[in-house]
Coordinates of C-alpha atoms in Angstrom, one line a residue:
X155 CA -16.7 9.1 22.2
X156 CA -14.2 10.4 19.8
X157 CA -13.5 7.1 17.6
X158 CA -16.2 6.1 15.1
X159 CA -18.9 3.7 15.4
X160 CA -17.1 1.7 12.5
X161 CA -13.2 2.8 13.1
X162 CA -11.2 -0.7 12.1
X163 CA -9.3 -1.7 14.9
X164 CA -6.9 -4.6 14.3
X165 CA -3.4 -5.5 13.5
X166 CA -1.1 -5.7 10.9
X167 CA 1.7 -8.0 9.3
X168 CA 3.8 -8.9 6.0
X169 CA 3.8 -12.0 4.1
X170 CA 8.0 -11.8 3.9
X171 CA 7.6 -11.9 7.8
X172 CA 5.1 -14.0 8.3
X173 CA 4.2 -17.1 6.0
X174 CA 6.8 -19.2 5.7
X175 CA 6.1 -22.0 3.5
X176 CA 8.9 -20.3 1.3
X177 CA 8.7 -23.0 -1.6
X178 CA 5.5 -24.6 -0.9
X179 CA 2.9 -25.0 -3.7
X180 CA 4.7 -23.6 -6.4
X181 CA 5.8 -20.4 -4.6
X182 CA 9.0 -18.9 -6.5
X183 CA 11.6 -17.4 -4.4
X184 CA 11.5 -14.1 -3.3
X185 CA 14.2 -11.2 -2.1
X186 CA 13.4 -11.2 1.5
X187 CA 14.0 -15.4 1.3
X188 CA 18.2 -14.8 0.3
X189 CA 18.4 -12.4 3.5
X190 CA 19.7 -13.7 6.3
X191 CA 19.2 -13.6 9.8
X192 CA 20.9 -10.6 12.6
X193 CA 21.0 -8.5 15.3
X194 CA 21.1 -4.6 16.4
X195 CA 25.2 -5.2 16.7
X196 CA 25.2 -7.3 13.5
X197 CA 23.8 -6.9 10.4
X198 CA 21.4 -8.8 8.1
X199 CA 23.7 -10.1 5.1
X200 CA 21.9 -10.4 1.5
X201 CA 23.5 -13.8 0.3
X202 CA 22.4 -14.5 -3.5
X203 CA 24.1 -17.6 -3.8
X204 CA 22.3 -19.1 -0.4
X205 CA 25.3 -20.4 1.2
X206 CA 23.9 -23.3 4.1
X207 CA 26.0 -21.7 6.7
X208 CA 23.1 -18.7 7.1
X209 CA 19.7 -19.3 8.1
X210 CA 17.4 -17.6 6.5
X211 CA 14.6 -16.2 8.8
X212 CA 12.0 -15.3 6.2
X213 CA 11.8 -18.8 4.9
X214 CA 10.4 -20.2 7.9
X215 CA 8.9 -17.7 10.0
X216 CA 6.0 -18.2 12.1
X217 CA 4.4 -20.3 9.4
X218 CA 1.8 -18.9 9.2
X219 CA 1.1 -20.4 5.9
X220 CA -0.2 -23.7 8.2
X221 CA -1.2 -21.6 11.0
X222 CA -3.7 -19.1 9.7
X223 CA -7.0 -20.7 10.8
X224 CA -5.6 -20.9 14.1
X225 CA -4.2 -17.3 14.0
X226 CA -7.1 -15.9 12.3
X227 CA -9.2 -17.0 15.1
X228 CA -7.0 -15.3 17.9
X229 CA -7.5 -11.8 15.7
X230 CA -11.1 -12.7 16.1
X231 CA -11.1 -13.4 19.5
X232 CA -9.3 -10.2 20.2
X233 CA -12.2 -8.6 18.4
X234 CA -10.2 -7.2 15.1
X235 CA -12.5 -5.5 12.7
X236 CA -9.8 -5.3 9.9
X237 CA -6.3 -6.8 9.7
X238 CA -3.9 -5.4 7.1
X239 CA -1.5 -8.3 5.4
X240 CA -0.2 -8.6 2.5
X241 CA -0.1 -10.8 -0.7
X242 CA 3.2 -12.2 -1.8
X243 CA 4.0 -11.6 -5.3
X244 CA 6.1 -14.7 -5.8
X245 CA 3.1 -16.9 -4.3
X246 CA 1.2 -15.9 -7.1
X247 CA 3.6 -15.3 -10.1
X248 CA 6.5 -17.5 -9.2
X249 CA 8.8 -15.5 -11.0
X250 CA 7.1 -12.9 -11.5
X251 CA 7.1 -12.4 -15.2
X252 CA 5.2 -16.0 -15.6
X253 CA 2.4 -16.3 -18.3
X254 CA -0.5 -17.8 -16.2
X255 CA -0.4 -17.0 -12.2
X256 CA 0.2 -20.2 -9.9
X257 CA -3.3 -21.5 -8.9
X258 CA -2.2 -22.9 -5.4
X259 CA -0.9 -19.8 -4.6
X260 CA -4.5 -18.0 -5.4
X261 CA -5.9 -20.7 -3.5
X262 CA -4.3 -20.1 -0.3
X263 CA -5.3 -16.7 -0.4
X264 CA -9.1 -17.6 -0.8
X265 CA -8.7 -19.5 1.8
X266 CA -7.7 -16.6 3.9
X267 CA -9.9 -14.0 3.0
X268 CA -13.1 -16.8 3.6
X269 CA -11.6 -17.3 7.0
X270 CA -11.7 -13.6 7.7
X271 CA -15.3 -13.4 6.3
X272 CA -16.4 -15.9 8.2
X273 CA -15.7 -13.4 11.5
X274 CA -16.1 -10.6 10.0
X275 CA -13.0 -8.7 9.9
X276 CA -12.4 -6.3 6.8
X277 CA -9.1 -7.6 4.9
X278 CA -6.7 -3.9 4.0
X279 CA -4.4 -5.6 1.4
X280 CA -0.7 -4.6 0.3
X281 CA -0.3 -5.4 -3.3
X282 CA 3.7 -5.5 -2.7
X283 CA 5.2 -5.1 1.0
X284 CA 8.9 -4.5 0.3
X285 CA 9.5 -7.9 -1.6
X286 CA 9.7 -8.9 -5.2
X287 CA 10.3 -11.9 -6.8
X288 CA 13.9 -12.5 -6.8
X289 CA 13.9 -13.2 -10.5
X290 CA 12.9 -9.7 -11.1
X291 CA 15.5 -8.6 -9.4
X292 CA 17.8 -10.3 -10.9
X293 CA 16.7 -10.6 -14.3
X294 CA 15.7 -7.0 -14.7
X295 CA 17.5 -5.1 -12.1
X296 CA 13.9 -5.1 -9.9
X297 CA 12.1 -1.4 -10.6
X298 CA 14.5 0.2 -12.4
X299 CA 13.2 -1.5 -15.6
X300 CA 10.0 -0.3 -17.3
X301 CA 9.0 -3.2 -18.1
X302 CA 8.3 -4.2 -14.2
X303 CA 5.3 -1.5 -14.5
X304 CA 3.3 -4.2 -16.1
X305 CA 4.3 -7.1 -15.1
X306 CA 2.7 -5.3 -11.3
X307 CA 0.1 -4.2 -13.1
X308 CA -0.5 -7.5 -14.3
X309 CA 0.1 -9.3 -10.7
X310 CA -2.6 -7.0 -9.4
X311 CA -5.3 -7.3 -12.0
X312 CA -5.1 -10.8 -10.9
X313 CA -5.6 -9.8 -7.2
X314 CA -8.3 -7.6 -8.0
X315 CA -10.6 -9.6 -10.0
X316 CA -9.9 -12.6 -8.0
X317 CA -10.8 -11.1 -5.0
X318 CA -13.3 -8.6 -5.5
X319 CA -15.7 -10.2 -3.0
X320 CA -13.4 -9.8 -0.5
X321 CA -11.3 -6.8 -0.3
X322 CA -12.4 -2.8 -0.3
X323 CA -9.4 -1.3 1.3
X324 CA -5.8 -1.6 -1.3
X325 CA -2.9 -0.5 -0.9
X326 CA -0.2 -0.7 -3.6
X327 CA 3.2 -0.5 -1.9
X328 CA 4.5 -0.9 1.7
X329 CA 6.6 2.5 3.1
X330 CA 7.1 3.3 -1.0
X331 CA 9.5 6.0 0.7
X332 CA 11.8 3.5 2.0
X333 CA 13.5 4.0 -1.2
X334 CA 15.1 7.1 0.1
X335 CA 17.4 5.7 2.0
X336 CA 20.1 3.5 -0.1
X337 CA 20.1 0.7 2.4
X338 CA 16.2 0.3 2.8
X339 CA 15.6 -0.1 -1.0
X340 CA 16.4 -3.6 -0.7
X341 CA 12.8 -4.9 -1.2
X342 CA 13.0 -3.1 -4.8
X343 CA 15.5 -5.3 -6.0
X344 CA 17.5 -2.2 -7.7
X345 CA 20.6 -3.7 -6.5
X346 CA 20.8 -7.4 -6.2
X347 CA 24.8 -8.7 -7.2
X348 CA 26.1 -11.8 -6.7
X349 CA 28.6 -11.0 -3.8
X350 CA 27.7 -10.8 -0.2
X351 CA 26.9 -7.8 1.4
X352 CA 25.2 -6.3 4.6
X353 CA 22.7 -3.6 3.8
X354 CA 24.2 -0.9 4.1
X355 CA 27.3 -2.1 1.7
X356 CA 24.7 -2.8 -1.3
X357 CA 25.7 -0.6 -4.6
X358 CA 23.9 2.9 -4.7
X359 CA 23.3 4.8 -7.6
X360 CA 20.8 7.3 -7.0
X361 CA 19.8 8.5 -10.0
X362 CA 18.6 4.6 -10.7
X363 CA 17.1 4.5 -7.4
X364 CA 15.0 7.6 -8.0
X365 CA 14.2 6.2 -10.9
X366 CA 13.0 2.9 -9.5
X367 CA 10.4 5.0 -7.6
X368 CA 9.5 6.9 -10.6
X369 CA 8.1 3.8 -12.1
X370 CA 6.5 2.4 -9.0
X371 CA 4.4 5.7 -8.8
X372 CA 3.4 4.7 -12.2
X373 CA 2.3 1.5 -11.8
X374 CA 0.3 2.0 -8.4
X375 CA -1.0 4.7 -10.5
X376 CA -1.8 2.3 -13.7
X377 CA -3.1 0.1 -10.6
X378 CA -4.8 2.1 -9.4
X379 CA -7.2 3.5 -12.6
X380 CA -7.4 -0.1 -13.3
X381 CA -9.2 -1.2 -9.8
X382 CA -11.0 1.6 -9.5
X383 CA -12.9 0.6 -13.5
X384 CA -13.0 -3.2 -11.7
X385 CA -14.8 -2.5 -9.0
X386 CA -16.2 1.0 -8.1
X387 CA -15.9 0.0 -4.7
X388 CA -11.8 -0.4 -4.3
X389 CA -10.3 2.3 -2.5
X390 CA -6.7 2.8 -2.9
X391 CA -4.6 4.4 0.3
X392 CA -0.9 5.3 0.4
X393 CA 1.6 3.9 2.7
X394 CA 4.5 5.9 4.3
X395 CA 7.1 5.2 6.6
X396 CA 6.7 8.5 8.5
X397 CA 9.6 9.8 10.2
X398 CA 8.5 12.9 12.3
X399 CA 11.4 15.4 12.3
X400 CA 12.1 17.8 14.8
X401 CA 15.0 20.8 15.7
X402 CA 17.0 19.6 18.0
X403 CA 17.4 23.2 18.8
X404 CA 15.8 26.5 17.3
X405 CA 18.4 27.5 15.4
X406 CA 16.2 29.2 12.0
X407 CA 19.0 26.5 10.5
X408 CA 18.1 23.8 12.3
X409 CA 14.5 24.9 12.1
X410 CA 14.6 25.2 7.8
X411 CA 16.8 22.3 7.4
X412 CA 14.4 20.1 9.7
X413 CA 11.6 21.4 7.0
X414 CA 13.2 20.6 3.8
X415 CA 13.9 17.0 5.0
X416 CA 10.5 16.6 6.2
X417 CA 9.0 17.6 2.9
X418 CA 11.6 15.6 0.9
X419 CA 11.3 12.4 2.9
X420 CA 8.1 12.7 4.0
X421 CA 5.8 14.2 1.8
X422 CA 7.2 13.6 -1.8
X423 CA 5.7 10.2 -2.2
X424 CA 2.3 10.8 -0.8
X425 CA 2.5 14.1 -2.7
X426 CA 2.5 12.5 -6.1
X427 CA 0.4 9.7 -5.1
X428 CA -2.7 11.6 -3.5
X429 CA -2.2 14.9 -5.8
X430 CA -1.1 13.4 -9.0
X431 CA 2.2 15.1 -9.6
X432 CA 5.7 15.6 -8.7
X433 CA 6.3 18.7 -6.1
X434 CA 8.4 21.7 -6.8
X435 CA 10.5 20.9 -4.2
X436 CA 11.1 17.5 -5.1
X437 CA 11.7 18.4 -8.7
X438 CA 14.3 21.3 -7.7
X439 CA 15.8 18.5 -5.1
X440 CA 16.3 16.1 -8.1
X441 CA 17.9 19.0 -10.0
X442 CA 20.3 19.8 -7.4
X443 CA 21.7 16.1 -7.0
X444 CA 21.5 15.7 -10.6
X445 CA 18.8 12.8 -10.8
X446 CA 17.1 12.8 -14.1
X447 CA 13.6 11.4 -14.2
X448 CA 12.6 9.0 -17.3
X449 CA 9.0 10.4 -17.3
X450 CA 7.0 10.9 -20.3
X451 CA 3.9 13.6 -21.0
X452 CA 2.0 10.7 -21.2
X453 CA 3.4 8.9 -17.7
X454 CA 2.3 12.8 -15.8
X455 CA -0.8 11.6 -17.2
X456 CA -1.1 8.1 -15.7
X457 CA -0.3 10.1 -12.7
X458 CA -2.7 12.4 -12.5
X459 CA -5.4 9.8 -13.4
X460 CA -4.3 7.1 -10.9
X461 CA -4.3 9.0 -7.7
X462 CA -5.1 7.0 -4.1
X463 CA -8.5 7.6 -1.9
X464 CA -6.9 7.8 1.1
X465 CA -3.5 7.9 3.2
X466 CA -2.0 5.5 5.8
X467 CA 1.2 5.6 7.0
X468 CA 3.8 3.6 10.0
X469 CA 4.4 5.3 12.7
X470 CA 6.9 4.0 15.7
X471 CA 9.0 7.0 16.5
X472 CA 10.3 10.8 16.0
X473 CA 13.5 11.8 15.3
X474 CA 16.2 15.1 16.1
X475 CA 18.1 16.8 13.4
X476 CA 20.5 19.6 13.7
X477 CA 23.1 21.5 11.8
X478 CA 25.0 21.7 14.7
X479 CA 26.9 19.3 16.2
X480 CA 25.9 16.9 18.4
X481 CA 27.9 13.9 20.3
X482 CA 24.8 11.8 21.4
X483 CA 23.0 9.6 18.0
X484 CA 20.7 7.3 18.1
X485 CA 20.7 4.5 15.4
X486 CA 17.0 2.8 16.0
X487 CA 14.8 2.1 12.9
X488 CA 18.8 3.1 10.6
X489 CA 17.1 6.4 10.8
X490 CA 19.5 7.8 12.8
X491 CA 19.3 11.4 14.3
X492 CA 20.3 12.8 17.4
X493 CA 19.2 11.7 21.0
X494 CA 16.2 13.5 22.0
X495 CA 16.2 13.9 25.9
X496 CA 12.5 14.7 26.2
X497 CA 12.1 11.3 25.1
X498 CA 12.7 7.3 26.3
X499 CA 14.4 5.1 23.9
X500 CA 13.3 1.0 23.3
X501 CA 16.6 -1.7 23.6
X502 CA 16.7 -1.1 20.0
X503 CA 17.3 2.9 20.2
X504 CA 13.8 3.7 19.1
X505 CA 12.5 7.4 20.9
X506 CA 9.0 6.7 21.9
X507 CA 6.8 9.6 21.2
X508 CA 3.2 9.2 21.5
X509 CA 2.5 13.0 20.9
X510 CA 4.7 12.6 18.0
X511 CA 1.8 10.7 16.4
X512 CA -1.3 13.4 17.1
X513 CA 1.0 15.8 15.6
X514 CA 1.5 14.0 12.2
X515 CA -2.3 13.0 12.4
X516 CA -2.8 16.8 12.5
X517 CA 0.0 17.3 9.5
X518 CA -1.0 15.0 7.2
X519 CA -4.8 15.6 7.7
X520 CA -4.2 19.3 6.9
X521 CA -2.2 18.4 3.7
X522 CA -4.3 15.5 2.4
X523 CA -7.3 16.6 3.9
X524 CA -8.6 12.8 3.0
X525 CA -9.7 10.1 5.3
X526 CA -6.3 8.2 7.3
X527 CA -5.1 5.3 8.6
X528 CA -3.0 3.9 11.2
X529 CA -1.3 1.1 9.4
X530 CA 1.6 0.8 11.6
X531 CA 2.6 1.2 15.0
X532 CA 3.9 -0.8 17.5
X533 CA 7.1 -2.1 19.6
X534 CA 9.6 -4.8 19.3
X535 CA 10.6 -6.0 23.1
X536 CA 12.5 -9.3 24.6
X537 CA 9.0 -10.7 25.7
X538 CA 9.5 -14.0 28.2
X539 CA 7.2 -16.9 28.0
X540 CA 7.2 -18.0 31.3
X541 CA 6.1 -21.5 32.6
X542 CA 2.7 -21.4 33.2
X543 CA 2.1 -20.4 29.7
X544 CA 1.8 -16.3 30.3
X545 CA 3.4 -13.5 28.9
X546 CA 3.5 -10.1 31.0
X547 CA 4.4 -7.1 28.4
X548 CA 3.1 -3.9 30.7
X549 CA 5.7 -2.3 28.5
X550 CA 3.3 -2.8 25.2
X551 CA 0.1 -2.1 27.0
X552 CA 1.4 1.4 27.8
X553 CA 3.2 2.0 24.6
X554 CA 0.0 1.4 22.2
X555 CA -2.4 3.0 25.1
X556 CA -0.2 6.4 25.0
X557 CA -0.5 6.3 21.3
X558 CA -4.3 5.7 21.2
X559 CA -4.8 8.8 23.8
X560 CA -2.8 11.0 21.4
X561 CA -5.3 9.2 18.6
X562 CA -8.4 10.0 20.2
X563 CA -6.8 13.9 21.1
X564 CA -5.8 14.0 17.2
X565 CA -9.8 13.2 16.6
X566 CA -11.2 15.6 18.8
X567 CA -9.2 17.9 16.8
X568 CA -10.6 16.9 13.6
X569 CA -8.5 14.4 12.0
X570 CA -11.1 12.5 9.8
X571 CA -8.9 8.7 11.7
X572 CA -10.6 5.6 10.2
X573 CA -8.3 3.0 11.4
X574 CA -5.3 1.6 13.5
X575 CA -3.4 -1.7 12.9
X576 CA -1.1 -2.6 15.6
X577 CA 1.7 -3.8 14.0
X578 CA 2.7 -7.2 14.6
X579 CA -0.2 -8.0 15.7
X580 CA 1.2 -11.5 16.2
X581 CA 4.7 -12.3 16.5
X582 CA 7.1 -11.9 13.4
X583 CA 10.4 -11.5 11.8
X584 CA 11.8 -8.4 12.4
X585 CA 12.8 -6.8 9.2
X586 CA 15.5 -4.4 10.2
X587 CA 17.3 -7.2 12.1
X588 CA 15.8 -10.9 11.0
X589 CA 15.5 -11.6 14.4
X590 CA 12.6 -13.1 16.7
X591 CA 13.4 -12.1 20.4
X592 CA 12.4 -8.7 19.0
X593 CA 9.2 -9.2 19.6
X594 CA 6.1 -6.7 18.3
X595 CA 2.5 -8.9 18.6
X596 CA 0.0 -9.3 21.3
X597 CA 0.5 -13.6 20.6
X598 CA 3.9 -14.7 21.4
X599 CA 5.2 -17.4 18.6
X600 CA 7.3 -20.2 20.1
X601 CA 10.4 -19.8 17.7
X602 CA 13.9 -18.5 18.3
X603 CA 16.2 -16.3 15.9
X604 CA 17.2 -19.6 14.0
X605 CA 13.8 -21.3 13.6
X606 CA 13.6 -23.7 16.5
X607 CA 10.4 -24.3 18.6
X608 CA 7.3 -25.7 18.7
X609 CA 5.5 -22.4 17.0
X610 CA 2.8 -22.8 19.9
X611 CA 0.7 -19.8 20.4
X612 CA 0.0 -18.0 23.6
X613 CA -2.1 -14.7 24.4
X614 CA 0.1 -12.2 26.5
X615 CA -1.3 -9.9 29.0
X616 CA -1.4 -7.0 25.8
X617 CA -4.0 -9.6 23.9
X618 CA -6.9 -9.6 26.9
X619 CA -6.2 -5.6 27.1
X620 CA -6.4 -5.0 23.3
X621 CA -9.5 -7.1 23.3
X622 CA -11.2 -4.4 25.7
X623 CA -9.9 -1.5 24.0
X624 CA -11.7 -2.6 20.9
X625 CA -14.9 -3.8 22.7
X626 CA -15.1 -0.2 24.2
X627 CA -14.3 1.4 21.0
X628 CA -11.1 2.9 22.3
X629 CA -12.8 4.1 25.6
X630 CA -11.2 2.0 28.4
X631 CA -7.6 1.8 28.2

């Protein structure tokens, strides 16, 4: 048996995609509540002023706000040993530079983590899952201000000595990476403005974006020294949005430029988080696009003392690069990258590559050489809920069981694997699009794109299988 006696198996989901409840008990609002609903064809629209013509998904969602007894006990039934959520900083500091932190909001959260003590499952928290309080955003231009660093830090001292009982497993940011890309950085709140825009039209500056994730390595780092003097028993993991690159051909071009992006993209962040400083390659990178880094002697040092305990990382898909030409792209995950014909593709244009995953197990094991996690991985489908109440999703069953095979493989190898949230565990907003229909959990949600319902439950076929899976450690599948 290659998985652990104590490997946490479960699921995983965001509070932007999940509660609802978007005012409710003093909650302030947040960025992912001005963002509007979409599709593949058409694109999310971030719409400061609110306009009542949009609907905006992350408002509503599956509510799980007045749900999560009820969901709790499905996670339960399926037999989670962890589930990964997160904590939503406007819940708890409505605008997130307030003096005193909203009590209701705490509340809410105590109620959550008893309900997961009560069956046992081992709560992995995000601190901040790609959404800030939209007055930080607007008020201080979201992470490109300094003073943000302690008004997190703040936000999760609160977390930490509130719920030291509770929690072992932190994790600071969601996909801190995401920030790469111009369009993903929305949950920062570098570039909030007044006028409407789709994601990819939002205002880049670079240097200001690099700089944004300067000061979030700080303050997971400032987090970080501070939970660890809290409680001796906090351990603090990374989280990356892991895009495995390949050569679309072996070109030594195509080979070295493949490299270079994989180091930049993927191994920067978790560079400076799990080894305490920036890399050379990063540095000379920044030099060459002309970003210059606000960091002081003293912030290297915050760096080098705040370092994380151990990595996760999402994982849905690989892509192909090339410095030749190619006619055939794929756009799933706005990752781009050229169609890979090895591979199958989801409606969304997502390459599904199961090996892909035992390779970066193997990768990131070598580099890190700390224990991982799966905190990730999943795949978003037009599931029907049919009249008798049943959901059939072969399609999911096959997708997670081909990744836990290249799991178990990736074990037997060496990779020190602790655990594996299925993303979506239960029905949720899609991020990239806002939309409903595509659809990630092993409980289907009774909403449409635009909110409407009865936001029944249901178990799909993938539920009953998961459930074995976990009761046989991973072994029948």
């Amino acid at each position: 048996m290659a998985f652990k006696e104590n490997f946490l198996w479960g699921g995983a989901t965001a509070a932007n995609q999940i509660e609802g409840a978007y005012l409710e008990d003093g909650k302030g609002l947040s960025v992912a509540d001005i963002v509007t609903g979409g599709s593949h064809e058409n694109p999310r629209i971030i719409s400061p002023s609110m306009d009542e013509k949009y609907f905006y998904p992350s408002r509503k969602s599956i509510d799980f706000y007045h749900h999560y007894k009820e969901d709790i006990a499905l996670f339960a039934e399926m037999g989670f040993k962890a589930y990964r959520f997160s904590i939503s900083w406007a819940r708890i500091y409505p605008n997130g530079d307030d003096e005193k932190p909203n009590e209701k909001g705490l509340e809410f959260y105590d109620n959550v983590f008893k309900e997961l003590e009560k069956y046992n499952i081992e709560p992995v928290v995000t601190i901040s899952h790609s959404d800030i309080p939209l007055n930080i955003a607007k008020k201080y231009h979201g992470w490109n201000n300094k003073e943000v660093i302690n008004l997190y830090v703040k936000y999760a001292k609160t977390l930490f000595e509130r719920y030291s009982a509770y929690v072992t497993y932190w994790i600071p940011f969601n996909e801190i990476n995401d920030i790469f890309l111009a369009m993903s950085s929305l949950g920062q709140g570098a570039f909030i403005e007044e006028n409407e825009c789709t994601f990819a039209q939002q205002k880049d500056d670079p240097n200001a974006r690099f700089n944004a994730l300067n000061n979030m390595f700080i303050a997971s780092a400032k987090a970080v020294k501070i939970g660890h003097e809290i409680d001796s028993k906090f351990k603090f993991g990374t989280m990356i949005c892991h895009i495995t690159r390949y050569p679309r051909t072996c070109h030594p071009d195509d080979v070295l430029s493949v490299f270079k992006n994989d180091l930049f993209f993927n191994n920067t962040c978790s560079d400076v988080m799990l080894k305490g400083e920036y890399p050379f390659y990063t540095l000379k990178e920044f030099e060459i696009r002309g970003i210059k880094l606000a960091l002081s002697e003293e912030e290297k040092q915050i760096l080098r003392e705040g370092v994380c305990d151990y990595y996760t990382f999402s994982y849905y898909q690989s892509i192909s690069e090339s410095t030749l030409k190619f006619d055939e792209q794929t756009s799933g995950n706005i990752m781009g990258g050229i169609k890979n014909p090895y591979l199958k593709e989801t409606e969304w244009d997502w390459p599904i590559d199961p090996v892909g995953l035992r390779y970066t197990l193997l990768k990131v094991y070598d580099r890190y050489k700390v224990p991982v996690m799966i905190t990730e991985n999943g795949i978003g489908c037009r599931d029907v809920l049919n009249e008798d109440g049943t959901i059939h999703d072969p399609y999911r069953i096959e997708y997670i069981k081909d990744h836990i095979v290249e799991m178990e493989k990736a074990i037997d190898d060496g990779v020190d694997l602790i655990g594996y949230m299925a993303w979506g565990c239960i029905d949720l907003v899609s991020v990239s699009t806002g939309e409903m229909k595509k659809r990630y959990g092993f409980i289907y949600v009774d909403t449409d794109d635009l909110g409407n319902g009865s936001f029944k439950r249901y178990k799909k076929d993938s539920f009953t299988w998961y459930k074995k899976v976990i009761e046989s450690n991973g072994q029948i599948r």
